[in-house]
mmCIF file of C-alpha atoms in Angstrom:
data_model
loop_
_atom_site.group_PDB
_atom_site.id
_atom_site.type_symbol
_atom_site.label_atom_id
_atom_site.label_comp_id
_atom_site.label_asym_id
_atom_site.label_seq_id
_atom_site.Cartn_x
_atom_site.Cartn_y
_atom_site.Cartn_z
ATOM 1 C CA UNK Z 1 11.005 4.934 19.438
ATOM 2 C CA UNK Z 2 7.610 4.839 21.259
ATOM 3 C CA UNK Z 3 4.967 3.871 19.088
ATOM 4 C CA UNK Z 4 1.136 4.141 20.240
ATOM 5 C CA UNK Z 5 -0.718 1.461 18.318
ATOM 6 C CA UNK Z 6 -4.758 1.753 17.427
ATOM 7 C CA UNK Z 7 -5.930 -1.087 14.957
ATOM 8 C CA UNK Z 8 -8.904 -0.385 13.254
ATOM 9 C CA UNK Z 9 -10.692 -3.733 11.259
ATOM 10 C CA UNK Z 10 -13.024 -3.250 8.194
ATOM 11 C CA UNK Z 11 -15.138 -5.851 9.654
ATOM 12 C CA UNK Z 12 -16.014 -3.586 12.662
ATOM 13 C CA UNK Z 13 -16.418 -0.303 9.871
ATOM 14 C CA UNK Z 14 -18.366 -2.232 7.884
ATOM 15 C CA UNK Z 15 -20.321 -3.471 11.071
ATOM 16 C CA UNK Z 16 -20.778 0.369 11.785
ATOM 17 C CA UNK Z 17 -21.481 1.297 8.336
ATOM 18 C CA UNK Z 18 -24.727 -1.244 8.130
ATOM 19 C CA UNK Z 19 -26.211 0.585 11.361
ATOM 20 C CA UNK Z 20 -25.624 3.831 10.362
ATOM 21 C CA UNK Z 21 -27.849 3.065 7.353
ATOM 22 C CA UNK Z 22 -30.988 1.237 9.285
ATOM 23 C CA UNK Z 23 -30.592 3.898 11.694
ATOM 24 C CA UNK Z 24 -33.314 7.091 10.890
ATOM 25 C CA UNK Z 25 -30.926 9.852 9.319
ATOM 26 C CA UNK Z 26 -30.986 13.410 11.511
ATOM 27 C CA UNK Z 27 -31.978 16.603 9.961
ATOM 28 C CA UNK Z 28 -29.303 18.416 8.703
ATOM 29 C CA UNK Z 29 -30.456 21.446 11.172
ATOM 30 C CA UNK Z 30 -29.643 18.891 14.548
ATOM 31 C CA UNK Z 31 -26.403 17.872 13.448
ATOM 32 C CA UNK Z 32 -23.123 18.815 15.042
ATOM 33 C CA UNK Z 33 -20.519 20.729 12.685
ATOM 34 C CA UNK Z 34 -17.253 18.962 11.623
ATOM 35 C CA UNK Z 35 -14.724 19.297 13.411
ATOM 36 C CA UNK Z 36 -11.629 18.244 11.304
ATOM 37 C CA UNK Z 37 -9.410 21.034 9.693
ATOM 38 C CA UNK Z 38 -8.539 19.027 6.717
ATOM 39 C CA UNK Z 39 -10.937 19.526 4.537
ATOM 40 C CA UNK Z 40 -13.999 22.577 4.154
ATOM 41 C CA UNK Z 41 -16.886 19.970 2.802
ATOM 42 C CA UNK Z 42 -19.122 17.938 5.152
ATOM 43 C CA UNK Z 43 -17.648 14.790 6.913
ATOM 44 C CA UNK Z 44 -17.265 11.731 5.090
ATOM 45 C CA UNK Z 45 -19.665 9.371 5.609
ATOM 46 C CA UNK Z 46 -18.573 5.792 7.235
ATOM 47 C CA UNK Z 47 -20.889 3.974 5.827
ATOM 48 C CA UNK Z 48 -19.960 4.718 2.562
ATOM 49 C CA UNK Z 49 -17.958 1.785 1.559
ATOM 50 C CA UNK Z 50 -21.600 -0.212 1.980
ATOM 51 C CA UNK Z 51 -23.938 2.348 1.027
ATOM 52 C CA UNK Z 52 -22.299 2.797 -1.974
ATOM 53 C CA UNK Z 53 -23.077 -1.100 -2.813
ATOM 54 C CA UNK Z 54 -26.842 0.043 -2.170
ATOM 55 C CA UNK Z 55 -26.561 3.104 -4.664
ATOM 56 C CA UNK Z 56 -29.143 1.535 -6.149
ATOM 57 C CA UNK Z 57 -31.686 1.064 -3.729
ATOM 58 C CA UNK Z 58 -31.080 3.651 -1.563
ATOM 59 C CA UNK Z 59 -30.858 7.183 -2.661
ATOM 60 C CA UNK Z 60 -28.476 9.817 -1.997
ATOM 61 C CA UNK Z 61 -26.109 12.326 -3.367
ATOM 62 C CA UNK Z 62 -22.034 12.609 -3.253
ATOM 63 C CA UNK Z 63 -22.863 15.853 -1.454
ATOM 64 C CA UNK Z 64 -24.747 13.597 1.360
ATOM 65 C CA UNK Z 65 -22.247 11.375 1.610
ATOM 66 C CA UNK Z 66 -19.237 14.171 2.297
ATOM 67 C CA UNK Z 67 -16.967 12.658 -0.463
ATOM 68 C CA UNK Z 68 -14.359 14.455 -1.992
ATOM 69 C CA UNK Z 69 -12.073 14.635 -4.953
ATOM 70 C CA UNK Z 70 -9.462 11.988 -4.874
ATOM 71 C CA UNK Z 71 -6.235 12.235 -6.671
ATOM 72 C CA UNK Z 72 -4.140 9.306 -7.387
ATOM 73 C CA UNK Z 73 -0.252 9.370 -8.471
ATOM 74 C CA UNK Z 74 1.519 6.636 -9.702
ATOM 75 C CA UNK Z 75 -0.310 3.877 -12.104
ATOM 76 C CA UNK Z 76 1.788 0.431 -11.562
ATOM 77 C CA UNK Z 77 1.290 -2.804 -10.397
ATOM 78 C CA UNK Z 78 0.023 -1.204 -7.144
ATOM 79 C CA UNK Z 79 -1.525 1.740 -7.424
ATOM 80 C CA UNK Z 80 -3.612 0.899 -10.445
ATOM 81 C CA UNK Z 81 -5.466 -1.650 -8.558
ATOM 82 C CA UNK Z 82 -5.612 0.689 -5.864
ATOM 83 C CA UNK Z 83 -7.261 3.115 -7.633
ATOM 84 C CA UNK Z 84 -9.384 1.207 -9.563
ATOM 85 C CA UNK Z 85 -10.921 0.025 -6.275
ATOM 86 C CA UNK Z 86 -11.819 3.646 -5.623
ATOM 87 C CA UNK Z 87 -13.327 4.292 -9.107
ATOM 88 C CA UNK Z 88 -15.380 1.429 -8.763
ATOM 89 C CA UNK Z 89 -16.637 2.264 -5.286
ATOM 90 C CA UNK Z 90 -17.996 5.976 -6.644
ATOM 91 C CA UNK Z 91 -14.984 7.975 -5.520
ATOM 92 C CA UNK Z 92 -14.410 11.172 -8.048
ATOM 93 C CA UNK Z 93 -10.733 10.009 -8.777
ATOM 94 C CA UNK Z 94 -8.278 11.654 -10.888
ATOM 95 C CA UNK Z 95 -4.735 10.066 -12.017
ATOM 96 C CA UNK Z 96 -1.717 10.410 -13.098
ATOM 97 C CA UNK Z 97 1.127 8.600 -13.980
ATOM 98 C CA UNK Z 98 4.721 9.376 -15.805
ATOM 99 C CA UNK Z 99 3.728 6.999 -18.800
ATOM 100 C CA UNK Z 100 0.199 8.642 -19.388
ATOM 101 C CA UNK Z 101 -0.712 5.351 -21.430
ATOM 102 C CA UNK Z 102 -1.152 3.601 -17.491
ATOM 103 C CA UNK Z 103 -3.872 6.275 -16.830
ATOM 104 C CA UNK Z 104 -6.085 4.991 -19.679
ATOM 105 C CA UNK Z 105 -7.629 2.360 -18.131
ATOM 106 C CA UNK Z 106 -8.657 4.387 -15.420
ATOM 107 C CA UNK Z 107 -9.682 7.041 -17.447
ATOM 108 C CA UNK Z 108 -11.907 4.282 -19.320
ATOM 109 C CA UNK Z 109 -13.583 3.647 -16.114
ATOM 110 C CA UNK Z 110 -14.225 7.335 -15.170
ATOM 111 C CA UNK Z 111 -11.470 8.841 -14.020
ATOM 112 C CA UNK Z 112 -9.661 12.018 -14.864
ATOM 113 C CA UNK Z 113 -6.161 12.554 -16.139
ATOM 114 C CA UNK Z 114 -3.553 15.206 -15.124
ATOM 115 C CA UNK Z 115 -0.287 15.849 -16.966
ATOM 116 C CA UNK Z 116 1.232 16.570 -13.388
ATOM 117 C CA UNK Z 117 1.853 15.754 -10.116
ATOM 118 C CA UNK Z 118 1.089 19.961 -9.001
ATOM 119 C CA UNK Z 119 -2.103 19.831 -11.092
ATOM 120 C CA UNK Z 120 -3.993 16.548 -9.415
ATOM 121 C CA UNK Z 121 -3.154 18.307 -5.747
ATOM 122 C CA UNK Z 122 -4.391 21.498 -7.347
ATOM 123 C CA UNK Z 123 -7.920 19.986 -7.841
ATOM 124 C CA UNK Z 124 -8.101 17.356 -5.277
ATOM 125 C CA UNK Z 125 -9.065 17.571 -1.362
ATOM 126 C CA UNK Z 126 -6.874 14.246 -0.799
ATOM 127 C CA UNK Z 127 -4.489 13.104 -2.994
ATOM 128 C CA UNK Z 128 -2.442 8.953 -2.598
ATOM 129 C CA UNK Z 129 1.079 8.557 -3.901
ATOM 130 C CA UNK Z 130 2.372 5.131 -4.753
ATOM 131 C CA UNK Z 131 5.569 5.450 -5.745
ATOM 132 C CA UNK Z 132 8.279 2.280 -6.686
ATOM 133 C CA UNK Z 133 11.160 3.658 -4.405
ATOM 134 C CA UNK Z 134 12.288 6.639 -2.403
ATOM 135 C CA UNK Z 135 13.780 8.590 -4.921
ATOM 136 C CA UNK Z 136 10.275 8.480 -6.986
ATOM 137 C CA UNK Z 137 8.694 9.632 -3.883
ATOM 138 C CA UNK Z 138 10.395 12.699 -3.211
ATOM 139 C CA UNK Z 139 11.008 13.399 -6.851
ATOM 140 C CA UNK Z 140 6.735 13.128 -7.545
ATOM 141 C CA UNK Z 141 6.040 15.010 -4.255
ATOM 142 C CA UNK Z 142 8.882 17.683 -4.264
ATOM 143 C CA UNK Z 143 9.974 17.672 -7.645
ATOM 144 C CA UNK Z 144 9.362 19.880 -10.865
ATOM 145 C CA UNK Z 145 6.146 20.339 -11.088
ATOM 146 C CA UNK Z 146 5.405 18.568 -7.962
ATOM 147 C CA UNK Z 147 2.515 17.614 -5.264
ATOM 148 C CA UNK Z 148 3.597 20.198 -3.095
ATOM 149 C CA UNK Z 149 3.307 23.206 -5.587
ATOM 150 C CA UNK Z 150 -0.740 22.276 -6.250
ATOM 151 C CA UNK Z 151 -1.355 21.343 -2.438
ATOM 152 C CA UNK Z 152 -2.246 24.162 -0.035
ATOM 153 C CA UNK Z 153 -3.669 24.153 3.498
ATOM 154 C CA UNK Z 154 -7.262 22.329 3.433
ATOM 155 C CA UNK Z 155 -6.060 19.427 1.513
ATOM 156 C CA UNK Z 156 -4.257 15.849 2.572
ATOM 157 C CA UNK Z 157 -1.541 14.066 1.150
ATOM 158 C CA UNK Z 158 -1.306 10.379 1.708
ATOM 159 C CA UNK Z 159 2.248 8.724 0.641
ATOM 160 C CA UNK Z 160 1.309 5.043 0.673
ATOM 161 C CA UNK Z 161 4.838 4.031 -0.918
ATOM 162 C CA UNK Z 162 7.004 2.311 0.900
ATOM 163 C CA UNK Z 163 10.258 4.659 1.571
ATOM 164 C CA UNK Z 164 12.733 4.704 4.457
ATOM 165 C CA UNK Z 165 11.847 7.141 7.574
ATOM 166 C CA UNK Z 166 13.998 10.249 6.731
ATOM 167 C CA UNK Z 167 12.322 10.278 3.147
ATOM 168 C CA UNK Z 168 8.822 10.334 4.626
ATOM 169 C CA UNK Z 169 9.890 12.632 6.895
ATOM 170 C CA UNK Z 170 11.456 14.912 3.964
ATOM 171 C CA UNK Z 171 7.901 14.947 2.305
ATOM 172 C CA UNK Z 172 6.144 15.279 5.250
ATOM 173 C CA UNK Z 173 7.591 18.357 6.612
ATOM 174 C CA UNK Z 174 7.732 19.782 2.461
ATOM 175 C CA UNK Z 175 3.752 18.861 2.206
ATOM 176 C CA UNK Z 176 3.301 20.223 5.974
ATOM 177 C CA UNK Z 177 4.708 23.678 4.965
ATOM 178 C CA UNK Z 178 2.517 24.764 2.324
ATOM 179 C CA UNK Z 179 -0.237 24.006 4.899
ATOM 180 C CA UNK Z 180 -1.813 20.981 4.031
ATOM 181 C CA UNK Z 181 -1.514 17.518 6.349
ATOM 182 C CA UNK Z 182 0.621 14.446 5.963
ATOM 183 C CA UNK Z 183 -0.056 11.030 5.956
ATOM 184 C CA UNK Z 184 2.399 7.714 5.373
ATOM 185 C CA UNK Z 185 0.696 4.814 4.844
ATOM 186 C CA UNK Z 186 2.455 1.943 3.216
ATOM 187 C CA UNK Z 187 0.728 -1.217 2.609
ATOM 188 C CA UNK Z 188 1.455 -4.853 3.476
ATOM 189 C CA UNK Z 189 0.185 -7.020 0.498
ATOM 190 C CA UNK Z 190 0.565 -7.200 -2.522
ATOM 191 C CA UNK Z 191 -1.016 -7.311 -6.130
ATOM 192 C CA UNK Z 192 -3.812 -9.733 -5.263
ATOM 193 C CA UNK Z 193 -4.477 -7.891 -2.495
ATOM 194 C CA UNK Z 194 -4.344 -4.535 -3.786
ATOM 195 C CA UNK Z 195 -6.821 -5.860 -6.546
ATOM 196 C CA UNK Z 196 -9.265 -7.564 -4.046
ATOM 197 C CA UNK Z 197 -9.015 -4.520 -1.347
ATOM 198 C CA UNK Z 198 -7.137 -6.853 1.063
ATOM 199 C CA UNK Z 199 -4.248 -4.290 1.760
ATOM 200 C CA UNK Z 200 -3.164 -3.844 5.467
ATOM 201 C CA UNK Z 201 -1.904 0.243 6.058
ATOM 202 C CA UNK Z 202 0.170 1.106 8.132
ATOM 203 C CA UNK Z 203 -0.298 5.054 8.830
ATOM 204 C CA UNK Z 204 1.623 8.081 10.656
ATOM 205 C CA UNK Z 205 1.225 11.334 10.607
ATOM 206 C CA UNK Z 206 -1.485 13.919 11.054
ATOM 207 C CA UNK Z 207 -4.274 12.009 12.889
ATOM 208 C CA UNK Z 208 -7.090 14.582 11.501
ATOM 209 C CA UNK Z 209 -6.026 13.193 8.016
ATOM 210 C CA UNK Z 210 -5.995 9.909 9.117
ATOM 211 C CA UNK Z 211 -9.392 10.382 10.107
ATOM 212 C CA UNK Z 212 -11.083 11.765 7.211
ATOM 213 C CA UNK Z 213 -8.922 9.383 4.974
ATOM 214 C CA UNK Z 214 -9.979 6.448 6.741
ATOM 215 C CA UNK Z 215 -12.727 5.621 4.682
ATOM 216 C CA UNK Z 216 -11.247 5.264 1.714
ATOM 217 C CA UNK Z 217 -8.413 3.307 3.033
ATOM 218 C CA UNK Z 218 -11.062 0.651 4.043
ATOM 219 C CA UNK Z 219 -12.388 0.795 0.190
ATOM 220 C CA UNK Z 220 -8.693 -0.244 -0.666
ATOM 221 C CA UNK Z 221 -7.871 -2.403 2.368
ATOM 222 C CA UNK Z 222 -9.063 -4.948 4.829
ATOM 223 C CA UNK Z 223 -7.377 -3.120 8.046
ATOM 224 C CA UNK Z 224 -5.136 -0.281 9.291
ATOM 225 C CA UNK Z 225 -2.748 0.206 12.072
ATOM 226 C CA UNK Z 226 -2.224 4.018 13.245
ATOM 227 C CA UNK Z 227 1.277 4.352 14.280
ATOM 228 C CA UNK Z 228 1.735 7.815 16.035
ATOM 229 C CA UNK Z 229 4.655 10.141 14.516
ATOM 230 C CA UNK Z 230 5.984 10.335 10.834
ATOM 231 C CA UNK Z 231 8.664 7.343 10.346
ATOM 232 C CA UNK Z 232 6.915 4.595 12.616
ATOM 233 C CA UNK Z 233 4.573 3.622 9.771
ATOM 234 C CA UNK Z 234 7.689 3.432 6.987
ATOM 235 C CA UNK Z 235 9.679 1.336 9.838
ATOM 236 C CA UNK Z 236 6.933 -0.595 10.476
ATOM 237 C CA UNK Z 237 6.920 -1.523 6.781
ATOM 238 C CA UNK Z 238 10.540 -2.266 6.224
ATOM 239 C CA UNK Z 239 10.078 -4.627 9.621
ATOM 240 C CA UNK Z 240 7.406 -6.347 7.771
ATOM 241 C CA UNK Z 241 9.074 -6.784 4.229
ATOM 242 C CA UNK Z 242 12.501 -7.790 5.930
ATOM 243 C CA UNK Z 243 10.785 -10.561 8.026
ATOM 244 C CA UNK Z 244 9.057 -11.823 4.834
ATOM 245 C CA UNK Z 245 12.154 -11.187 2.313
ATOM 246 C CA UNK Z 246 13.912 -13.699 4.845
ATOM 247 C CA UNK Z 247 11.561 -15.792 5.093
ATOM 248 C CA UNK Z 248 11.075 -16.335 1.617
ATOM 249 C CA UNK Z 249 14.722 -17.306 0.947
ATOM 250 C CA UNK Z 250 14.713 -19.728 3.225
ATOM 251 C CA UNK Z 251 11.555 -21.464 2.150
ATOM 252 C CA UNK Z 252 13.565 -21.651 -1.692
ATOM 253 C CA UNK Z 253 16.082 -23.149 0.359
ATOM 254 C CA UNK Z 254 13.785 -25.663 2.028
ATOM 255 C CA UNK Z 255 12.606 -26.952 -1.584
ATOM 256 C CA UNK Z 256 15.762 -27.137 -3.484
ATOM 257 C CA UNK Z 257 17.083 -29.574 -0.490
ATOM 258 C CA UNK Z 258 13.872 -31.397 -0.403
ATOM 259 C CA UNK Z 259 14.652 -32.167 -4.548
ATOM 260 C CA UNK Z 260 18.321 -33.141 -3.634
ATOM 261 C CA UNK Z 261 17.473 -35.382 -0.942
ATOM 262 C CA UNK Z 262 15.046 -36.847 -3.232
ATOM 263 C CA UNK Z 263 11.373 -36.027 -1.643
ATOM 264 C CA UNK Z 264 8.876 -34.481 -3.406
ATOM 265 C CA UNK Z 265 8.864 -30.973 -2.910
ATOM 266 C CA UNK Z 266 5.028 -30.543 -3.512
ATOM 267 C CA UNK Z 267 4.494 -32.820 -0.491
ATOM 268 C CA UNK Z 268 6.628 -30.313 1.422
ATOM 269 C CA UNK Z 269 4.467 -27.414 0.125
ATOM 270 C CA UNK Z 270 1.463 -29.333 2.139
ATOM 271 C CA UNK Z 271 3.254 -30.660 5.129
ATOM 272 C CA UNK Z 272 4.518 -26.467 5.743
ATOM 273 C CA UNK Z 273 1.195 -25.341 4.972
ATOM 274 C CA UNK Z 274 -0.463 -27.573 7.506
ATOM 275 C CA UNK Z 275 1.979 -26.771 10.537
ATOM 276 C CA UNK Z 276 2.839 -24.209 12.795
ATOM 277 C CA UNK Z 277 5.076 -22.628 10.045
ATOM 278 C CA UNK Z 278 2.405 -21.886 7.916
ATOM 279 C CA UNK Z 279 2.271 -18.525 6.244
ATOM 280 C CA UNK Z 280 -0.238 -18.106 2.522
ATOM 281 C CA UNK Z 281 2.511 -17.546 0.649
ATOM 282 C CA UNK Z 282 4.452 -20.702 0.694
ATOM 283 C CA UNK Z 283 1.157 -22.433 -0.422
ATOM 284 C CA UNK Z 284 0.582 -19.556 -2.900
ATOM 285 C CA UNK Z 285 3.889 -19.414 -4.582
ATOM 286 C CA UNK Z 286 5.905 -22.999 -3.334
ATOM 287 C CA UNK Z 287 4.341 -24.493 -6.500
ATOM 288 C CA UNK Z 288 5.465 -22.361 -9.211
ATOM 289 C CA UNK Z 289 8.466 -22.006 -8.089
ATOM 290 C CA UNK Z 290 9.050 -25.541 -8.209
ATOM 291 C CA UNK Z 291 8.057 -24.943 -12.081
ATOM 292 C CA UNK Z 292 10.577 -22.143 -11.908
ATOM 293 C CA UNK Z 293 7.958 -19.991 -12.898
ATOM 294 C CA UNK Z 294 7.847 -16.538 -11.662
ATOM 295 C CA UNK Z 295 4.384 -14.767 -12.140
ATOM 296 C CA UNK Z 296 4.844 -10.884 -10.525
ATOM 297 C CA UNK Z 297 2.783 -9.908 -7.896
ATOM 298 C CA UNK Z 298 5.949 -8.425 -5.873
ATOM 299 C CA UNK Z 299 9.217 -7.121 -8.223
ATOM 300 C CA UNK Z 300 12.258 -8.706 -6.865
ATOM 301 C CA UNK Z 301 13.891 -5.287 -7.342
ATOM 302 C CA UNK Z 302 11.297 -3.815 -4.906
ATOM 303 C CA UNK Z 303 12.004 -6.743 -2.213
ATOM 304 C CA UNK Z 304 15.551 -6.268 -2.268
ATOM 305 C CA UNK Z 305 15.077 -2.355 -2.209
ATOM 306 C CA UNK Z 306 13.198 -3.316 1.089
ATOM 307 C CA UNK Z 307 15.339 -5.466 2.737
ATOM 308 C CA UNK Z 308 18.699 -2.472 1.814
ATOM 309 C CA UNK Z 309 16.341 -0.495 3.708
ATOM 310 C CA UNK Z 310 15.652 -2.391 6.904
ATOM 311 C CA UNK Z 311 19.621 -3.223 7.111
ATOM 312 C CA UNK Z 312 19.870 0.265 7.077
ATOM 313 C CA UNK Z 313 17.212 1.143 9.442
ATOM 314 C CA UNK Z 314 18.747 -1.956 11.725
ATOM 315 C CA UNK Z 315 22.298 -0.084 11.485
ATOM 316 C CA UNK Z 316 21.023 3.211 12.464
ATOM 317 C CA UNK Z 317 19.602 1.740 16.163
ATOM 318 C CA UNK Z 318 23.352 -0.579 15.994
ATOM 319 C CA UNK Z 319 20.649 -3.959 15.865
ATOM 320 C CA UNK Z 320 22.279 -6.968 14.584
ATOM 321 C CA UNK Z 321 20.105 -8.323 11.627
ATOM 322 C CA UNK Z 322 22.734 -10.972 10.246
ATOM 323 C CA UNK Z 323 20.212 -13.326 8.505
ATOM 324 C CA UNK Z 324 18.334 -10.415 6.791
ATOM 325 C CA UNK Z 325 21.793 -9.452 5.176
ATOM 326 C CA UNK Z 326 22.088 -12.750 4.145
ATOM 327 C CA UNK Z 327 19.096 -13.077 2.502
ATOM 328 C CA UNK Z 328 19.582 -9.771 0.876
ATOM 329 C CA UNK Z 329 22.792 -11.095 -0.987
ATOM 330 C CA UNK Z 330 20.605 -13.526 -2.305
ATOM 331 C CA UNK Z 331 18.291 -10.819 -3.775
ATOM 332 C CA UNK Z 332 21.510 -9.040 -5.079
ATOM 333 C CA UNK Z 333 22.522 -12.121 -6.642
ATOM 334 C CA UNK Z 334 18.999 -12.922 -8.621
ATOM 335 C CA UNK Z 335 19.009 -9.261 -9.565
ATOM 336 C CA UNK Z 336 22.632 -9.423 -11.220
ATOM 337 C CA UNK Z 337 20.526 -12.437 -13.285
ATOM 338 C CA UNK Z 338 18.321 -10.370 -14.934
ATOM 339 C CA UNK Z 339 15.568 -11.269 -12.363
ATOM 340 C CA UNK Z 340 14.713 -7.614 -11.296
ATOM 341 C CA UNK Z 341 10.789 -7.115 -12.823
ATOM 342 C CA UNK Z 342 10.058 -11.285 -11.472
ATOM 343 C CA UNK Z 343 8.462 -12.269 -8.486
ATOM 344 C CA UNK Z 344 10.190 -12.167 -5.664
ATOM 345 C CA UNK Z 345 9.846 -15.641 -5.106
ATOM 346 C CA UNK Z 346 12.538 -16.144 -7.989
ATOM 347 C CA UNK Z 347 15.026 -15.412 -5.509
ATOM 348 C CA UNK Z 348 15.497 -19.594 -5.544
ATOM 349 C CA UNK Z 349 17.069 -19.194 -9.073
ATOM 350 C CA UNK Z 350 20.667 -17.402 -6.880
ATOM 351 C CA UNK Z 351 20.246 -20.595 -4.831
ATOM 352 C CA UNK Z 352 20.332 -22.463 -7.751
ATOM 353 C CA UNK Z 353 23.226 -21.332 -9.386
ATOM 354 C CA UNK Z 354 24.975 -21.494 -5.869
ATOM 355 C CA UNK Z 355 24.346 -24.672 -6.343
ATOM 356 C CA UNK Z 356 25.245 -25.398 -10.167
ATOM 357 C CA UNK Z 357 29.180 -23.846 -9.453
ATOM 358 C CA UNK Z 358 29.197 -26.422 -5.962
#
């Protein structure tokens, strides 16, 4: 599948953004008329993500700055940071989430609640999704009292789960027929990131949307990666999470036979993260899970959803992927352990039981 690839860093938006604001602003009389079909109000701004840290200082309206209603669906260990990030940045956000008790710290910070799906697309110009797994998706965006019954033409829906390509697809072409535009855009990163607006997005779909959502991705994330048609940017993201769900089992591997041959595991936490083979998450999680201590940044039942996925996705082109499967029986096996809602870096615990029946 051809896939035309634009990558677009914060650091050159916010590079932008600070000229645009030393730069005299034109009468409102001289300047061109959008363009875009997504959305009737002016364009958004893309400067906002640094203007709005000079709120104070410099003075301007939400009107001025083109920004729009944002809706937000689905409050967990991902999309609450997510939003959050866009509450605190000035956005007019409103939530909701299937346990309404999620939406309450949002709502604390100035958000608005919805008891629906239909009713935050309704009100919003642009409404995220971040659901857990494919059948939440299509269930929040086509389901009772779904996204696409309150979405009409005008308005953007961004699906920033991460879903297989014929489920993006599905919602795609559902949002696309009541007239609004489609966007998938799952992120690479995790809690931490999502919390720090470090995410990496990796978008398909309507590039009009993708335009006039940019923005606000950069508020959530450090960097996105257009991908062309619907499906790249979910196949993209199962590439990603495969690559890293092997690589992950390997590295619990590499510790539990540093312990049996009797070196100090910690010292191989340094030595990898000093090499060629170094990646921040061995450093970030090598040490507790020598403690065996699993804080969750990543569900283990989300990893191993992700790595079915890309097996699938590698059986539908006929590409071998034989230590992905692998490493996905180890995720099966920690799972079957009650391991589901820990890190996904307690996939070392199957290892260790392989081990304990040797």
């Amino acid at each position: 599948m051809a896939m035309s690839l634009v990558s677009l860093s914060s650091s050159s938006s916010r590079a932008m953004a600070l000229c645009s604001i030393f730069c005299p602003r034109i009468p409102l009389r001289f300047r061109p008329k959008p363009i875009s079909p997504i959305l009737s109000k002016p364009q958004i701004c893309l400067s906002y993500r640094v203007y709005s840290s000079l709120q104070s200082t410099t003075p301007s309206t939400k009107d001025e700055l083109g920004i729009v209603s944002i809706g937000f669906l689905g409050m967990g260990i991902m999309g609450s940071p997510m939003a959050q990030n866009l509450i605190k940045a000035g956005c007019d956000v409103t939530v909701w989430n299937r346990t309404k008790s999620k939406c309450d710290p949002l709502v604390g910070l100035g958000a608005k609640y919805k008891s629906s799906p239909e009713e935050v697309t309704a009100t919003c110009d642009l409404t995220f999704a971040m659901l857990a797994d494919p059948e939440s998706a299509i269930d929040v965006a086509c389901g009772k009292n779904g996204a696409v019954f309150g979405i009409s033409s005008g308005k953007g829906y961004v699906d920033v789960s991460t879903v297989d390509a014929a489920s993006s697809i599905l919602i795609s072409k559902q949002i696309k027929d009541t007239g609004a535009l489609f966007l998938e855009a799952p992120v690479s990163g995790s809690k931490k990131p999502a919390e720090d607006g470090q995410l990496i997005f990796l978008t398909a779909g309507d590039k009009p949307l993708y335009d006039k959502a940019a923005p606000f991705l950069d508020i959530m994330g450090k960097s996105r990666f257009y991908l062309g048609e619907v499906g790249n940017g979910a196949a993209m993201k199962l590439v990603v999470n495969m690559i890293m769900g092997s690589m992950m089992a390997s590295f619990a591997e590499g510790i539990l036979l540093s312990q049996k041959v009797g070196l100090d595991p910690n010292v191989l936490v340094e030595v990898v993260s000093q090499g060629a083979i170094n990646a921040p998450m061995y450093s970030l999680k090598g040490p507790s899970m020598i403690e065996s201590v699993y804080p969750t940044a990543f569900p283990l039942k989300h990893q191993q959803k992700d790595m079915r996925l890309a097996l699938g996705l590698a059986e539908s082109v006929s590409q071998s992927t034989p230590i992905a499967a692998a490493a996905n029986e180890l995720y099966k096996v920690a799972k079957s352990y009650g391991l589901s809602d820990e890190d996904f870096s307690a996939v070392i615990e199957a290892l260790k039981a392989a081990k304990s029946r040797d």
